[in-house]
PDB file of C-alpha atoms in Angstrom:
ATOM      1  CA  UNK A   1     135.859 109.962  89.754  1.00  0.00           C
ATOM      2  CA  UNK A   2     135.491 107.450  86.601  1.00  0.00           C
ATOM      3  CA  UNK A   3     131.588 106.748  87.262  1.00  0.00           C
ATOM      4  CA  UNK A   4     130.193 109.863  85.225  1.00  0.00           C
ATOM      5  CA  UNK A   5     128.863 109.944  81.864  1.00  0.00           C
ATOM      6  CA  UNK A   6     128.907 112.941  79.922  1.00  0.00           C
ATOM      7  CA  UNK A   7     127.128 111.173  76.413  1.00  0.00           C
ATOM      8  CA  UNK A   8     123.648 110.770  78.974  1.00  0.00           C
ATOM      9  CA  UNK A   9     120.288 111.372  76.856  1.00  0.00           C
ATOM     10  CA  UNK A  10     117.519 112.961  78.139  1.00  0.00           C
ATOM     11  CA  UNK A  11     114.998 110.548  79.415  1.00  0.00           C
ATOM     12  CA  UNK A  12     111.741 111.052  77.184  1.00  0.00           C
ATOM     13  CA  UNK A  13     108.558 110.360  78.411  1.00  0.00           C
ATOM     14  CA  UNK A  14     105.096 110.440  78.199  1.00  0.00           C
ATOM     15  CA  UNK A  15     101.856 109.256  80.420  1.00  0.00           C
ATOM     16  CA  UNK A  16      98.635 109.861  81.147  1.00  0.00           C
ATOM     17  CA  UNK A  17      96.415 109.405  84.841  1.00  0.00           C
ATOM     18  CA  UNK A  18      93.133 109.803  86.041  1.00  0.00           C
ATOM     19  CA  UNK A  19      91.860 109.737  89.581  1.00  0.00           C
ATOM     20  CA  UNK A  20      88.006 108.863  91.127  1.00  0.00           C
ATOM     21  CA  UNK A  21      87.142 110.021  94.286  1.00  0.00           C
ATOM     22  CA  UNK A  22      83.974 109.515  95.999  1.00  0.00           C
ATOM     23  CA  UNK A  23      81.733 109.482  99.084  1.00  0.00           C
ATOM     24  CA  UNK A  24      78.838 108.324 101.030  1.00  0.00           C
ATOM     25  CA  UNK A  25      77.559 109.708 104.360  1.00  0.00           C
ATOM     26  CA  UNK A  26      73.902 108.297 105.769  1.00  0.00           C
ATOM     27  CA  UNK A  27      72.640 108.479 109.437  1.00  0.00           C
ATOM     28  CA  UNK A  28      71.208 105.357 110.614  1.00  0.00           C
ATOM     29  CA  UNK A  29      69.021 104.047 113.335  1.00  0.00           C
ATOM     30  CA  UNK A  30      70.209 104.978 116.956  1.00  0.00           C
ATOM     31  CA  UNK A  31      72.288 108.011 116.198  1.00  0.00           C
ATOM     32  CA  UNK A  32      74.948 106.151 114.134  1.00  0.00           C
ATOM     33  CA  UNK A  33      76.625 107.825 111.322  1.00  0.00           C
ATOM     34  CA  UNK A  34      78.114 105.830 108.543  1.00  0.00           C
ATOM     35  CA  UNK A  35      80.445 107.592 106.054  1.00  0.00           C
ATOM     36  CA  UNK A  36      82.366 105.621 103.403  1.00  0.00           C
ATOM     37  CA  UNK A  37      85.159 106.825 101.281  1.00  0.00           C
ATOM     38  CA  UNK A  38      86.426 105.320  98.188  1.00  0.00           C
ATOM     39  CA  UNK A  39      89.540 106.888  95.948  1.00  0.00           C
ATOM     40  CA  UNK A  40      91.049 105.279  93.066  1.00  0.00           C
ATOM     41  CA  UNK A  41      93.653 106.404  90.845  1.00  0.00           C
ATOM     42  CA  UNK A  42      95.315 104.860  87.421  1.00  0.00           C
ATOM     43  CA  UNK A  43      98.504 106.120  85.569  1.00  0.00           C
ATOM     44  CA  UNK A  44     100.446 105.116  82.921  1.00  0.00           C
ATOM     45  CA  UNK A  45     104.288 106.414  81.408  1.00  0.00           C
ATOM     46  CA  UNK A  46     106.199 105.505  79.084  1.00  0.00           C
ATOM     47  CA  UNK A  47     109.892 106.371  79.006  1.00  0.00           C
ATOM     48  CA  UNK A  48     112.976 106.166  76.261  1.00  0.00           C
ATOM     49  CA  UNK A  49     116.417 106.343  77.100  1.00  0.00           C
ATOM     50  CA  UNK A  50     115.897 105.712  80.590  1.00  0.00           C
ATOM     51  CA  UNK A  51     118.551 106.111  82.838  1.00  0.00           C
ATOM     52  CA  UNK A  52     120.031 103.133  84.439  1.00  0.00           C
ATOM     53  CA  UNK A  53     123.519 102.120  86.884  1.00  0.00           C
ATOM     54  CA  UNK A  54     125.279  99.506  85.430  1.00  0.00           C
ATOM     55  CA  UNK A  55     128.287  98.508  87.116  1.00  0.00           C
ATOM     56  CA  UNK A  56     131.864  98.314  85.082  1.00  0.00           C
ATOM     57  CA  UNK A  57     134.762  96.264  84.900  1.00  0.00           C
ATOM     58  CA  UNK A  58     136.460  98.226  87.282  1.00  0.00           C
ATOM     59  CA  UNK A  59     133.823  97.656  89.922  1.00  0.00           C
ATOM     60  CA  UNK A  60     132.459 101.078  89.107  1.00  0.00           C
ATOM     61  CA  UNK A  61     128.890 102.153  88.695  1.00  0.00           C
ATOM     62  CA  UNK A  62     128.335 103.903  85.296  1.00  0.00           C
ATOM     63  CA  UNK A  63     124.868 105.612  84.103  1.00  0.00           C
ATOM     64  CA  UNK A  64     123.625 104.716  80.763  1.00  0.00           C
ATOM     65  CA  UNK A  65     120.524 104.636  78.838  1.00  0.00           C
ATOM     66  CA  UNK A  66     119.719 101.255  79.096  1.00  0.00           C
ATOM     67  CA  UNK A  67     116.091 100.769  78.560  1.00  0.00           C
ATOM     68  CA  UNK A  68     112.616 101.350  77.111  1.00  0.00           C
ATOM     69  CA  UNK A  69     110.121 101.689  80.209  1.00  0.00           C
ATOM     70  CA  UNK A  70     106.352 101.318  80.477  1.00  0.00           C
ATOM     71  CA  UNK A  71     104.623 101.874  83.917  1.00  0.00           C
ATOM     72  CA  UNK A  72     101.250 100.849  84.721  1.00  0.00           C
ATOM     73  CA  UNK A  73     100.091 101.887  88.350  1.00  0.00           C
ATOM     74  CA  UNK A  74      96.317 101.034  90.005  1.00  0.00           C
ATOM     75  CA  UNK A  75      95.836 102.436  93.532  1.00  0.00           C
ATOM     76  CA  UNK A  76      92.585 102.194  95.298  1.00  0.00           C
ATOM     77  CA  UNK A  77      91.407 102.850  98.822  1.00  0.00           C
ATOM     78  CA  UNK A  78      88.407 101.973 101.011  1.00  0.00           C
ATOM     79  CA  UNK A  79      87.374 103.504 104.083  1.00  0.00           C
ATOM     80  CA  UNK A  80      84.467 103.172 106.489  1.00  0.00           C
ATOM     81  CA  UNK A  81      83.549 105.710 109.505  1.00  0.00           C
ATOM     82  CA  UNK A  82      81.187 104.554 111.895  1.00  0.00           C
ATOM     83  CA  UNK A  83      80.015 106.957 114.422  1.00  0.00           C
ATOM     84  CA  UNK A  84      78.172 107.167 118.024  1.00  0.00           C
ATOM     85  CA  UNK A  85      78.226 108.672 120.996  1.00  0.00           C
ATOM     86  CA  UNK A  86      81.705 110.022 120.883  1.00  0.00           C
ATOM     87  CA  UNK A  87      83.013 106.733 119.666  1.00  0.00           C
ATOM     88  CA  UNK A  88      84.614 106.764 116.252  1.00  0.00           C
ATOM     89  CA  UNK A  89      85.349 103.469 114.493  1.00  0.00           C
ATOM     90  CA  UNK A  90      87.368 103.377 111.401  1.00  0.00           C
ATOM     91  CA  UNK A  91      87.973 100.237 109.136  1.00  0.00           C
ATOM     92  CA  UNK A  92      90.398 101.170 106.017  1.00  0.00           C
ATOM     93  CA  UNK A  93      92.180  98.877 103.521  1.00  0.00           C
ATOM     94  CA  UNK A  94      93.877  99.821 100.265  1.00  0.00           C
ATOM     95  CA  UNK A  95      96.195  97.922  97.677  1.00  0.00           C
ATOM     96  CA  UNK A  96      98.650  99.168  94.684  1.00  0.00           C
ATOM     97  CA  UNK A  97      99.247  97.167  91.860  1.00  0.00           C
ATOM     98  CA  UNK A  98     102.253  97.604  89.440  1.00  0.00           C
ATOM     99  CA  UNK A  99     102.985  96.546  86.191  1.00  0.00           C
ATOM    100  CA  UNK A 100     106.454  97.930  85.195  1.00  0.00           C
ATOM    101  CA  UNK A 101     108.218  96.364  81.963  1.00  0.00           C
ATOM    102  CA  UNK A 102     111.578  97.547  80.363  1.00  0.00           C
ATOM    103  CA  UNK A 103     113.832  96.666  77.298  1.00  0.00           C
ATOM    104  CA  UNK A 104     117.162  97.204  76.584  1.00  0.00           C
ATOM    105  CA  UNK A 105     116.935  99.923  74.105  1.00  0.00           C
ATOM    106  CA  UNK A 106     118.793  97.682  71.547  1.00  0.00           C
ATOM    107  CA  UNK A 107     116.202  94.778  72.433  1.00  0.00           C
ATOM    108  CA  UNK A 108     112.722  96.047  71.980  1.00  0.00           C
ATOM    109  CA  UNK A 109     110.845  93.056  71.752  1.00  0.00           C
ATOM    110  CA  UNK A 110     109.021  90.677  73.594  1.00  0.00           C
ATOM    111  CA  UNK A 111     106.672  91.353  76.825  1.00  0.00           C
ATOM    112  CA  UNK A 112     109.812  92.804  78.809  1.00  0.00           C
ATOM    113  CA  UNK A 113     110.919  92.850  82.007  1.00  0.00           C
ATOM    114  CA  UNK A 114     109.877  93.489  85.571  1.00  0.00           C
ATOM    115  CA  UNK A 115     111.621  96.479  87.132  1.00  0.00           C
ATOM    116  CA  UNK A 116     114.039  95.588  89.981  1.00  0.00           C
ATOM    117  CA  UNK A 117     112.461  96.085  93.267  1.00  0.00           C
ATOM    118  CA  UNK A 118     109.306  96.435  92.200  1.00  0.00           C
ATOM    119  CA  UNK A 119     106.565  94.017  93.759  1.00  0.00           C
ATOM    120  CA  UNK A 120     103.381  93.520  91.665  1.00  0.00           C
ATOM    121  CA  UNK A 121     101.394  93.920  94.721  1.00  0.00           C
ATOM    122  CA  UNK A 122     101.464  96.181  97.618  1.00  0.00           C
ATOM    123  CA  UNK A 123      98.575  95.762 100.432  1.00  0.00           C
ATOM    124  CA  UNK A 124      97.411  97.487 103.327  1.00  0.00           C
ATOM    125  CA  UNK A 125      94.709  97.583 106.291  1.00  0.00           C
ATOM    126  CA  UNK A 126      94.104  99.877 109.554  1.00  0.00           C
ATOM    127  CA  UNK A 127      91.116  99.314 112.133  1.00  0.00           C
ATOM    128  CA  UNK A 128      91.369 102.663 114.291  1.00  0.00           C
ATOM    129  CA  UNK A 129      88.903 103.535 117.003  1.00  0.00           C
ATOM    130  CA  UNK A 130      88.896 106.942 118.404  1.00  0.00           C
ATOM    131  CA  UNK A 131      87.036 107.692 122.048  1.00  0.00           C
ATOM    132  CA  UNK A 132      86.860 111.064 124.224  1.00  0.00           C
ATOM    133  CA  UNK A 133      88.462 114.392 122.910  1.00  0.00           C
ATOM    134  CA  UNK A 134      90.763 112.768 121.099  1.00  0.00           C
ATOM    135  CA  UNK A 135      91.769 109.496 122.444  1.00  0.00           C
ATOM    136  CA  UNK A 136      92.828 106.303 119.459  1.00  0.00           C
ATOM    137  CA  UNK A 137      93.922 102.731 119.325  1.00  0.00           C
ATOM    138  CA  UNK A 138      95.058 102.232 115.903  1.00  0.00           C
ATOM    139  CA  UNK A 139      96.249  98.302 114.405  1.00  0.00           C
ATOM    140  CA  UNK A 140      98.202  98.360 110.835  1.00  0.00           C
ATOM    141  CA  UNK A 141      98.567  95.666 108.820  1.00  0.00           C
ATOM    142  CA  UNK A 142     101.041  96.014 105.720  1.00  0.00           C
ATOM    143  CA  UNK A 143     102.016  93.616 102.509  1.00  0.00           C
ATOM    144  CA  UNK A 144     104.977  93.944 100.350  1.00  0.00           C
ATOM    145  CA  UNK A 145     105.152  91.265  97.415  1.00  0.00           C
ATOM    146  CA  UNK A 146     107.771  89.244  96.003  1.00  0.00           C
ATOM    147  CA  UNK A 147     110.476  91.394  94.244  1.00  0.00           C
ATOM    148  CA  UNK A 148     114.000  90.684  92.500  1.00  0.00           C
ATOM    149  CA  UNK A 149     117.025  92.379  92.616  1.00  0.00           C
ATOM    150  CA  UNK A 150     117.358  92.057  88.430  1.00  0.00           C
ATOM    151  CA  UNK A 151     115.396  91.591  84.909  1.00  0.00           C
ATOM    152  CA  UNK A 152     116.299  88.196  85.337  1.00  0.00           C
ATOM    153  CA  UNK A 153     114.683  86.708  88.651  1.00  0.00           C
ATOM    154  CA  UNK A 154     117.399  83.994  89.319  1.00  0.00           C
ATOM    155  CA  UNK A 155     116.833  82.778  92.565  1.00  0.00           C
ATOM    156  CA  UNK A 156     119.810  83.975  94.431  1.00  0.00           C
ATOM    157  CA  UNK A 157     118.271  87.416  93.848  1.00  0.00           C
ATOM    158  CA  UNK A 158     114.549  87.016  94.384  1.00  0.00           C
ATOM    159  CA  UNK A 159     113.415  88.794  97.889  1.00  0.00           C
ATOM    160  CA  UNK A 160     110.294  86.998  99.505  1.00  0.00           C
ATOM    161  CA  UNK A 161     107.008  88.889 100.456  1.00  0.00           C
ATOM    162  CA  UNK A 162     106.278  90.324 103.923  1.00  0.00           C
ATOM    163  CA  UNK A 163     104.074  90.689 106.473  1.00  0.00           C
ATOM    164  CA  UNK A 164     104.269  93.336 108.747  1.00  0.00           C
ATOM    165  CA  UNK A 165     102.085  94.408 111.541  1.00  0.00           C
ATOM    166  CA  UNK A 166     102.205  97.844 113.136  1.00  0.00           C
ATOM    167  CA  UNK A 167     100.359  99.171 117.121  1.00  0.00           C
ATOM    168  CA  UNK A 168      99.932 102.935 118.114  1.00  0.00           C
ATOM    169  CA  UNK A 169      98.029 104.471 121.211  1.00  0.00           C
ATOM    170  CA  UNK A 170      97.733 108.100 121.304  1.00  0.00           C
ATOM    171  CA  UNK A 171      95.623 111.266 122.180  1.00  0.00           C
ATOM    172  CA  UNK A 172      95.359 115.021 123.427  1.00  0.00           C
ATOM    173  CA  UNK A 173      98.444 115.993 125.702  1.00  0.00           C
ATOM    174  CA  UNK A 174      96.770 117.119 129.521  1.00  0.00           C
ATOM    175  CA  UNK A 175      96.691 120.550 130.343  1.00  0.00           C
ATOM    176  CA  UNK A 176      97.739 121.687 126.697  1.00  0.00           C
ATOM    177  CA  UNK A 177      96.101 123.649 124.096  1.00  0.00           C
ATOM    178  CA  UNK A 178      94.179 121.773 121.676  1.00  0.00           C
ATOM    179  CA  UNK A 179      96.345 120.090 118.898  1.00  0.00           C
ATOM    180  CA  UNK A 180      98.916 118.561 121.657  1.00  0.00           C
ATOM    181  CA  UNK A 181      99.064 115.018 121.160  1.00  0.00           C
ATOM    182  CA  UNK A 182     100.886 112.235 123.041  1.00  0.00           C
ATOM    183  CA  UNK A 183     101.760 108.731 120.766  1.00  0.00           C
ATOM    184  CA  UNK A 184     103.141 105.644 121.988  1.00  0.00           C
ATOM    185  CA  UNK A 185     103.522 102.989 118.678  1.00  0.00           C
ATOM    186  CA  UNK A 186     105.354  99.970 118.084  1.00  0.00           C
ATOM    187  CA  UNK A 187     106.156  99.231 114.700  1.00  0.00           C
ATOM    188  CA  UNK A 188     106.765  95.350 113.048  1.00  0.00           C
ATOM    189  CA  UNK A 189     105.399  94.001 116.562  1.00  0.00           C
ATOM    190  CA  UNK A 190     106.073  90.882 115.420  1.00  0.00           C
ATOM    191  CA  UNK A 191     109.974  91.042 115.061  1.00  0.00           C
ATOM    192  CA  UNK A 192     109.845  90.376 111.229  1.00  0.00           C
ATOM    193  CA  UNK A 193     113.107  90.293 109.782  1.00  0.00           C
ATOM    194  CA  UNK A 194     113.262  91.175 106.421  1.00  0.00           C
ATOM    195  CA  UNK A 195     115.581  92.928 103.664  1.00  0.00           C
ATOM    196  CA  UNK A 196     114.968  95.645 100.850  1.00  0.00           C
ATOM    197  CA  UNK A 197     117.860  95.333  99.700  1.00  0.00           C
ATOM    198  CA  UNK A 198     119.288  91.586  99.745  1.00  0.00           C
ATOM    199  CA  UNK A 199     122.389  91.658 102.176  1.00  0.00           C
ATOM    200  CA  UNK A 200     121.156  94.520 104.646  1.00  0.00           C
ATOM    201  CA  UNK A 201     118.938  93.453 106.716  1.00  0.00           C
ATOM    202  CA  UNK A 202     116.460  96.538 108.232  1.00  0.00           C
ATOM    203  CA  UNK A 203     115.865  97.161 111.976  1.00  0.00           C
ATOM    204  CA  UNK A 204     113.106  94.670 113.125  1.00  0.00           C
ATOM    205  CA  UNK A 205     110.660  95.901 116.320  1.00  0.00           C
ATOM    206  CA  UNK A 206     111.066  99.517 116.915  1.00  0.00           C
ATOM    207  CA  UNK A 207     109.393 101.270 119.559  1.00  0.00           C
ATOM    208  CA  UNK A 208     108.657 105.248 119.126  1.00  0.00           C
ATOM    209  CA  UNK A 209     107.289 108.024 121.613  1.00  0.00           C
ATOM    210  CA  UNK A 210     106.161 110.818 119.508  1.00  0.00           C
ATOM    211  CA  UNK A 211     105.004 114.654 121.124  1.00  0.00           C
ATOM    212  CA  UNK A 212     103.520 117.087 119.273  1.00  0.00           C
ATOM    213  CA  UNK A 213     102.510 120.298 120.069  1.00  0.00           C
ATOM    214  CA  UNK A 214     100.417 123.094 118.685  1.00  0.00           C
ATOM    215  CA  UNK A 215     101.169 126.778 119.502  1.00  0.00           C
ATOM    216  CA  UNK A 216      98.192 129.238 117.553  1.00  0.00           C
ATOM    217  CA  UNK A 217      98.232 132.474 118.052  1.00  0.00           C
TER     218      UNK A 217
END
């Protein structure tokens, strides 16, 4: 009660994306197959009367529109598939990059402001290989970049970059129809402890056991 808003405009908006996908399969000497993959997408928005919490006097959270957003978003992905024998190697890395700035709608000048919680840079990597009917060793590698908890990037609310590195074994369950899958995965093997949100900190090495099964009629 006392955190509504009932004078809330309608964010406006407008964008535009495009995406590029392509691929490239060759057979080389020895029975090896190489196939790469490459997909790329772009986007862009831009938003009036955006809708943003602001907390009150009374220690309330209020919505208002507070700002004039533009969002600029660059995603690309590489993959390679090398195959032989009935041994699949996969090497895959991909990044997003952000560019998000916002005004106060009274303010609209300048280059703007960063959106809280929004890194720049976002990485990733995965070497997989894949033996048998169905067998896989997979290794992730994953990048966050710095981010602030405000427009203003004070220090006491900047959150650092991180690191995180991610293990999963799995493959056909025995005796099972085909789709049955056993995975064993340990996520943040390295015990990273890090924060989203600055105050909460988020669980660090978790171990999963995941079953799936398939039932086609």
């Amino acid at each position: 009660p006392g955190s509504g808003n009932p004078n809330l405009l309608q964010e406006k908006g407008r964008g535009i994306g495009g995406m590029i996908n392509q691929s490239w399969r060759q057979s080389l000497s020895n029975g090896v197959m190489l196939e790469i993959f490459l997909d790329q997408d772009f986007s862009y928005r831009s938003v009036d009367n955006w809708i943003q919490w602001v907390p009150q006097s009374n220690g309330l959270w209020q919505p208002e529109n507070w700002k004039h957003v533009k969002a600029k978003e660059w995603n690309s992905y590489l993959k390679f598939n090398i195959k032989k024998d009935g041994l699949l190697f996969t090497t895959s890395a991909g990044f997003q990059h952000l560019q998000n700035q916002s005004w106060k709608m009274s303010q609209l000048e300048g280059a703007g402001e960063q959106l809280p919680y929004s890194p720049a840079w976002r990485w990733n990597a995965e070497q997989t290989i894949g033996w048998g009917s169905g067998y896989y060793a997979q290794f992730n590698w994953r990048y966050v970049g710095q981010r602030s908890m405000n427009e203003t990037h004070d220090a006491n609310a900047i959150l650092p970059a991180v690191q995180l590195y991610d293990l999963q074994l799995g493959g056909p369950l025995w005796s099972m129809p085909k789709g049955c899958q056993w995975q064993l995965g340990c996520d943040n093997v390295l015990n990273v402890q890090y924060q989203e949100v600055k105050g909460y900190a988020l669980p660090g090495r978790v171990w999963n056991v995941r079953i799936k099964f398939e039932i086609n009629k």
